[in-house]
Amino acid sequence: MPVRRDLKLEKYIDDASRKKEFQPLEDILQDDHYSNVTQKCSKLFFSKLDKLICRELDDKEIKNVSTLLNVIQRFAKHISIQGEDGLTSMIKQGLVQTISI
C-alpha cells in the first residue's frame, strides 16, 4: 500500500500570509502526487486566501498572485469547507469578485 502524502493547503496559505513563504505552494503545484488529495479546510479558508491575494496585489507581487490563482485552479475541486464542496463554498463567499479585480 503506497504511503499517502497529506497536503496541508490551509497551513501553506497561513505560512504565505504570515511569513511570505510561497515556496511550499509553488512546490505542490509541481508535484502530481497531490492532484487528487482532498483537503478539509476551515470556514475561514477563503477569507484568508482572499486577503492574501489582495495584499500581494497591493504589493505588486504578481508572481505570488499567479501562484495563488494556480492553487485555486488546481485544487478547488478537492477542497471541502465544512462538508461543502470547496469551489461552491468559495464562489458563495466571493471568489468570482476576487478574481475579476
CSV table of N, CA and C in Angstrom, one decimal:
chain,number,residue,atom,x,y,z
A,1,MET,N,0.8,-1.2,0.0
A,1,MET,CA,0.0,0.0,0.0
A,1,MET,C,0.9,1.2,0.0
A,2,PRO,N,0.7,2.1,-1.0
A,2,PRO,CA,1.5,3.3,-1.0
A,2,PRO,C,1.2,4.3,0.2
A,3,VAL,N,2.3,5.0,0.5
A,3,VAL,CA,2.2,5.9,1.6
A,3,VAL,C,1.4,7.1,1.1
A,4,ARG,N,0.4,7.5,1.9
A,4,ARG,CA,-0.4,8.7,1.5
A,4,ARG,C,0.3,10.0,1.9
A,5,ARG,N,0.4,10.8,1.0
A,5,ARG,CA,1.1,12.1,1.2
A,5,ARG,C,0.0,13.2,1.5
A,6,ASP,N,0.0,13.7,2.7
A,6,ASP,CA,-1.0,14.7,3.0
A,6,ASP,C,-0.6,16.1,2.5
A,7,LEU,N,-1.6,16.8,2.1
A,7,LEU,CA,-1.4,18.2,1.6
A,7,LEU,C,-2.1,19.1,2.7
A,8,LYS,N,-1.3,20.0,3.2
A,8,LYS,CA,-1.9,20.9,4.2
A,8,LYS,C,-2.0,22.2,3.6
A,9,LEU,N,-2.9,22.4,2.7
A,9,LEU,CA,-3.1,23.6,1.9
A,9,LEU,C,-3.3,24.8,2.8
A,10,GLU,N,-4.2,24.7,3.7
A,10,GLU,CA,-4.5,25.8,4.6
A,10,GLU,C,-3.3,26.3,5.4
A,11,LYS,N,-2.5,25.3,5.8
A,11,LYS,CA,-1.3,25.7,6.5
A,11,LYS,C,-0.3,26.4,5.6
A,12,TYR,N,-0.2,26.0,4.4
A,12,TYR,CA,0.6,26.7,3.4
A,12,TYR,C,0.1,28.1,3.1
A,13,ILE,N,-1.2,28.3,3.1
A,13,ILE,CA,-1.7,29.6,2.9
A,13,ILE,C,-1.4,30.5,4.1
A,14,ASP,N,-1.6,29.9,5.3
A,14,ASP,CA,-1.2,30.7,6.5
A,14,ASP,C,0.2,31.1,6.6
A,15,ASP,N,1.1,30.1,6.2
A,15,ASP,CA,2.6,30.5,6.1
A,15,ASP,C,2.9,31.5,5.1
A,16,ALA,N,2.2,31.5,4.0
A,16,ALA,CA,2.4,32.5,3.0
A,16,ALA,C,2.0,33.9,3.5
A,17,SER,N,0.9,33.9,4.2
A,17,SER,CA,0.3,35.1,4.8
A,17,SER,C,1.2,35.7,5.9
A,18,ARG,N,1.6,34.8,6.8
A,18,ARG,CA,2.4,35.3,8.0
A,18,ARG,C,3.9,35.5,7.6
A,19,LYS,N,4.5,34.6,6.9
A,19,LYS,CA,5.9,34.6,6.7
A,19,LYS,C,6.4,35.0,5.3
A,20,LYS,N,5.3,35.2,4.4
A,20,LYS,CA,5.6,35.5,3.0
A,20,LYS,C,6.4,34.3,2.4
A,21,GLU,N,6.1,33.1,2.8
A,21,GLU,CA,6.7,31.9,2.3
A,21,GLU,C,5.9,31.2,1.3
A,22,PHE,N,6.2,31.5,0.0
A,22,PHE,CA,5.3,30.9,-1.1
A,22,PHE,C,5.9,29.7,-1.7
A,23,GLN,N,7.2,29.3,-1.4
A,23,GLN,CA,7.8,28.2,-2.0
A,23,GLN,C,7.1,26.9,-1.8
A,24,PRO,N,6.5,26.6,-0.6
A,24,PRO,CA,5.7,25.3,-0.5
A,24,PRO,C,4.5,25.3,-1.4
A,25,LEU,N,3.9,26.4,-1.7
A,25,LEU,CA,2.8,26.5,-2.6
A,25,LEU,C,3.3,26.2,-4.0
A,26,GLU,N,4.4,26.8,-4.4
A,26,GLU,CA,5.0,26.6,-5.7
A,26,GLU,C,5.3,25.1,-5.9
A,27,ASP,N,5.9,24.5,-4.8
A,27,ASP,CA,6.3,23.1,-4.8
A,27,ASP,C,5.1,22.1,-5.1
A,28,ILE,N,4.0,22.4,-4.4
A,28,ILE,CA,2.8,21.5,-4.6
A,28,ILE,C,2.2,21.6,-5.9
A,29,LEU,N,2.4,22.8,-6.6
A,29,LEU,CA,1.9,22.9,-7.9
A,29,LEU,C,2.7,22.0,-8.9
A,30,GLN,N,3.9,21.7,-8.6
A,30,GLN,CA,4.8,20.9,-9.4
A,30,GLN,C,4.7,19.5,-9.2
A,31,ASP,N,4.0,19.1,-8.0
A,31,ASP,CA,4.0,17.7,-7.6
A,31,ASP,C,2.7,17.0,-7.9
A,32,ASP,N,2.7,16.1,-8.9
A,32,ASP,CA,1.4,15.4,-9.3
A,32,ASP,C,0.8,14.5,-8.2
A,33,HIS,N,1.6,14.2,-7.2
A,33,HIS,CA,1.1,13.3,-6.1
A,33,HIS,C,-0.1,14.0,-5.3
A,34,TYR,N,-0.2,15.3,-5.4
A,34,TYR,CA,-1.2,16.0,-4.7
A,34,TYR,C,-2.5,16.3,-5.5
A,35,SER,N,-2.5,15.8,-6.8
A,35,SER,CA,-3.6,16.2,-7.7
A,35,SER,C,-5.0,15.8,-7.1
A,36,ASN,N,-5.1,14.7,-6.5
A,36,ASN,CA,-6.4,14.2,-6.0
A,36,ASN,C,-6.6,14.1,-4.5
A,37,VAL,N,-5.7,14.8,-3.8
A,37,VAL,CA,-5.8,14.7,-2.3
A,37,VAL,C,-6.8,15.7,-1.8
A,38,THR,N,-7.9,15.2,-1.2
A,38,THR,CA,-8.9,16.0,-0.6
A,38,THR,C,-8.4,16.8,0.6
A,39,GLN,N,-8.8,18.1,0.6
A,39,GLN,CA,-8.4,19.0,1.7
A,39,GLN,C,-9.6,19.4,2.5
A,40,LYS,N,-9.6,19.2,3.7
A,40,LYS,CA,-10.6,19.8,4.6
A,40,LYS,C,-10.1,21.1,5.1
A,41,CYS,N,-10.8,22.1,4.8
A,41,CYS,CA,-10.4,23.5,5.2
A,41,CYS,C,-11.4,24.1,6.1
A,42,SER,N,-11.0,25.1,6.9
A,42,SER,CA,-11.9,25.8,7.8
A,42,SER,C,-12.8,26.7,7.0
A,43,LYS,N,-13.8,27.2,7.6
A,43,LYS,CA,-14.7,28.2,7.0
A,43,LYS,C,-14.0,29.5,6.7
A,44,LEU,N,-12.9,29.8,7.4
A,44,LEU,CA,-12.1,31.0,7.1
A,44,LEU,C,-11.1,30.8,6.0
A,45,PHE,N,-11.0,29.7,5.4
A,45,PHE,CA,-10.0,29.4,4.3
A,45,PHE,C,-10.1,30.5,3.2
A,46,PHE,N,-11.3,30.6,2.7
A,46,PHE,CA,-11.4,31.6,1.5
A,46,PHE,C,-11.1,33.0,2.0
A,47,SER,N,-11.5,33.4,3.2
A,47,SER,CA,-11.2,34.7,3.7
A,47,SER,C,-9.7,35.0,3.8
A,48,LYS,N,-9.0,34.0,4.3
A,48,LYS,CA,-7.5,34.0,4.3
A,48,LYS,C,-6.9,34.2,2.9
A,49,LEU,N,-7.4,33.3,2.0
A,49,LEU,CA,-6.9,33.4,0.7
A,49,LEU,C,-7.2,34.7,0.0
A,50,ASP,N,-8.4,35.2,0.2
A,50,ASP,CA,-8.8,36.5,-0.4
A,50,ASP,C,-7.9,37.6,0.1
A,51,LYS,N,-7.7,37.7,1.4
A,51,LYS,CA,-6.8,38.7,2.0
A,51,LYS,C,-5.4,38.6,1.5
A,52,LEU,N,-4.9,37.4,1.3
A,52,LEU,CA,-3.6,37.2,0.9
A,52,LEU,C,-3.4,37.7,-0.6
A,53,ILE,N,-4.4,37.3,-1.4
A,53,ILE,CA,-4.4,37.7,-2.8
A,53,ILE,C,-4.4,39.3,-2.9
A,54,CYS,N,-5.3,39.9,-2.2
A,54,CYS,CA,-5.4,41.4,-2.2
A,54,CYS,C,-4.1,42.0,-1.7
A,55,ARG,N,-3.5,41.5,-0.7
A,55,ARG,CA,-2.2,42.0,-0.1
A,55,ARG,C,-1.1,41.9,-1.2
A,56,GLU,N,-1.0,40.8,-1.8
A,56,GLU,CA,0.0,40.6,-2.8
A,56,GLU,C,-0.2,41.5,-4.1
A,57,LEU,N,-1.5,41.7,-4.4
A,57,LEU,CA,-1.8,42.6,-5.5
A,57,LEU,C,-1.4,44.0,-5.1
A,58,ASP,N,-1.7,44.4,-3.9
A,58,ASP,CA,-1.3,45.8,-3.4
A,58,ASP,C,0.2,45.9,-3.4
A,59,ASP,N,0.9,44.9,-3.1
A,59,ASP,CA,2.4,44.9,-3.1
A,59,ASP,C,3.0,44.7,-4.5
A,60,LYS,N,2.1,44.5,-5.5
A,60,LYS,CA,2.6,44.2,-6.9
A,60,LYS,C,3.4,43.0,-7.0
A,61,GLU,N,3.1,42.0,-6.2
A,61,GLU,CA,3.8,40.7,-6.2
A,61,GLU,C,3.0,39.8,-7.2
A,62,ILE,N,3.1,40.0,-8.5
A,62,ILE,CA,2.3,39.3,-9.4
A,62,ILE,C,2.7,37.8,-9.5
A,63,LYS,N,3.9,37.4,-9.2
A,63,LYS,CA,4.3,36.0,-9.2
A,63,LYS,C,3.5,35.3,-8.1
A,64,ASN,N,3.4,35.9,-7.0
A,64,ASN,CA,2.7,35.3,-5.8
A,64,ASN,C,1.2,35.2,-6.1
A,65,VAL,N,0.7,36.2,-6.7
A,65,VAL,CA,-0.8,36.2,-7.1
A,65,VAL,C,-1.0,35.1,-8.1
A,66,SER,N,-0.1,35.0,-9.0
A,66,SER,CA,-0.3,33.9,-10.0
A,66,SER,C,-0.2,32.5,-9.3
A,67,THR,N,0.7,32.4,-8.4
A,67,THR,CA,0.8,31.1,-7.6
A,67,THR,C,-0.5,30.8,-6.9
A,68,LEU,N,-1.1,31.8,-6.3
A,68,LEU,CA,-2.3,31.6,-5.5
A,68,LEU,C,-3.5,31.3,-6.4
A,69,LEU,N,-3.6,31.9,-7.6
A,69,LEU,CA,-4.6,31.6,-8.5
A,69,LEU,C,-4.5,30.2,-9.1
A,70,ASN,N,-3.2,29.8,-9.3
A,70,ASN,CA,-3.0,28.5,-9.8
A,70,ASN,C,-3.4,27.4,-8.8
A,71,VAL,N,-3.1,27.7,-7.5
A,71,VAL,CA,-3.5,26.8,-6.4
A,71,VAL,C,-5.0,26.7,-6.4
A,72,ILE,N,-5.8,27.8,-6.6
A,72,ILE,CA,-7.2,27.7,-6.7
A,72,ILE,C,-7.6,26.8,-7.9
A,73,GLN,N,-7.1,27.1,-9.0
A,73,GLN,CA,-7.4,26.4,-10.2
A,73,GLN,C,-7.1,24.9,-10.1
A,74,ARG,N,-6.0,24.5,-9.5
A,74,ARG,CA,-5.6,23.1,-9.4
A,74,ARG,C,-6.3,22.3,-8.3
A,75,PHE,N,-6.6,23.0,-7.2
A,75,PHE,CA,-7.1,22.2,-6.0
A,75,PHE,C,-8.5,22.5,-5.6
A,76,ALA,N,-9.2,23.4,-6.3
A,76,ALA,CA,-10.5,23.8,-5.9
A,76,ALA,C,-11.5,22.6,-5.9
A,77,LYS,N,-11.3,21.7,-6.8
A,77,LYS,CA,-12.2,20.5,-6.9
A,77,LYS,C,-12.0,19.6,-5.7
A,78,HIS,N,-10.9,19.7,-5.0
A,78,HIS,CA,-10.5,18.8,-3.9
A,78,HIS,C,-10.6,19.4,-2.6
A,79,ILE,N,-11.2,20.6,-2.5
A,79,ILE,CA,-11.3,21.3,-1.2
A,79,ILE,C,-12.7,21.1,-0.6
A,80,SER,N,-12.7,20.8,0.7
A,80,SER,CA,-14.0,20.6,1.4
A,80,SER,C,-14.0,21.7,2.5
A,81,ILE,N,-15.0,22.5,2.5
A,81,ILE,CA,-15.1,23.5,3.5
A,81,ILE,C,-16.4,23.2,4.3
A,82,GLN,N,-16.2,22.8,5.5
A,82,GLN,CA,-17.3,22.4,6.4
A,82,GLN,C,-18.3,21.4,5.7
A,83,GLY,N,-17.7,20.4,5.0
A,83,GLY,CA,-18.5,19.4,4.4
A,83,GLY,C,-19.1,19.8,3.0
A,84,GLU,N,-18.9,21.0,2.7
A,84,GLU,CA,-19.4,21.5,1.4
A,84,GLU,C,-18.3,21.5,0.4
A,85,ASP,N,-18.7,21.3,-0.9
A,85,ASP,CA,-17.7,21.4,-2.0
A,85,ASP,C,-17.0,22.8,-1.9
A,86,GLY,N,-15.7,22.8,-1.9
A,86,GLY,CA,-14.9,24.0,-1.7
A,86,GLY,C,-15.1,25.0,-2.7
A,87,LEU,N,-15.2,24.6,-4.0
A,87,LEU,CA,-15.4,25.6,-5.1
A,87,LEU,C,-16.7,26.3,-4.9
A,88,THR,N,-17.8,25.5,-4.6
A,88,THR,CA,-19.1,26.1,-4.4
A,88,THR,C,-19.1,27.1,-3.2
A,89,SER,N,-18.4,26.6,-2.2
A,89,SER,CA,-18.3,27.5,-1.0
A,89,SER,C,-17.6,28.8,-1.3
A,90,MET,N,-16.4,28.7,-2.0
A,90,MET,CA,-15.7,29.8,-2.3
A,90,MET,C,-16.4,30.8,-3.2
A,91,ILE,N,-17.2,30.3,-4.2
A,91,ILE,CA,-18.0,31.1,-5.1
A,91,ILE,C,-19.0,31.9,-4.2
A,92,LYS,N,-19.7,31.2,-3.3
A,92,LYS,CA,-20.7,31.8,-2.4
A,92,LYS,C,-20.0,32.9,-1.6
A,93,GLN,N,-18.7,32.8,-1.2
A,93,GLN,CA,-18.0,33.7,-0.4
A,93,GLN,C,-17.4,34.9,-1.2
A,94,GLY,N,-17.5,34.8,-2.6
A,94,GLY,CA,-17.0,35.9,-3.4
A,94,GLY,C,-15.8,35.6,-4.2
A,95,LEU,N,-15.5,34.4,-4.6
A,95,LEU,CA,-14.4,34.1,-5.4
A,95,LEU,C,-14.5,34.8,-6.8
A,96,VAL,N,-15.6,34.8,-7.4
A,96,VAL,CA,-15.7,35.5,-8.7
A,96,VAL,C,-15.4,36.9,-8.6
A,97,GLN,N,-15.8,37.6,-7.6
A,97,GLN,CA,-15.5,39.0,-7.4
A,97,GLN,C,-14.0,39.2,-7.2
A,98,THR,N,-13.4,38.3,-6.5
A,98,THR,CA,-11.9,38.4,-6.2
A,98,THR,C,-11.1,38.3,-7.4
A,99,ILE,N,-11.4,37.3,-8.3
A,99,ILE,CA,-10.6,37.1,-9.4
A,99,ILE,C,-10.9,38.0,-10.6
A,100,SER,N,-12.0,38.8,-10.5
A,100,SER,CA,-12.3,39.7,-11.5
A,100,SER,C,-11.8,41.2,-11.2
A,101,ILE,N,-10.9,41.2,-10.3
A,101,ILE,CA,-10.4,42.5,-9.8
A,101,ILE,C,-9.7,43.3,-11.0
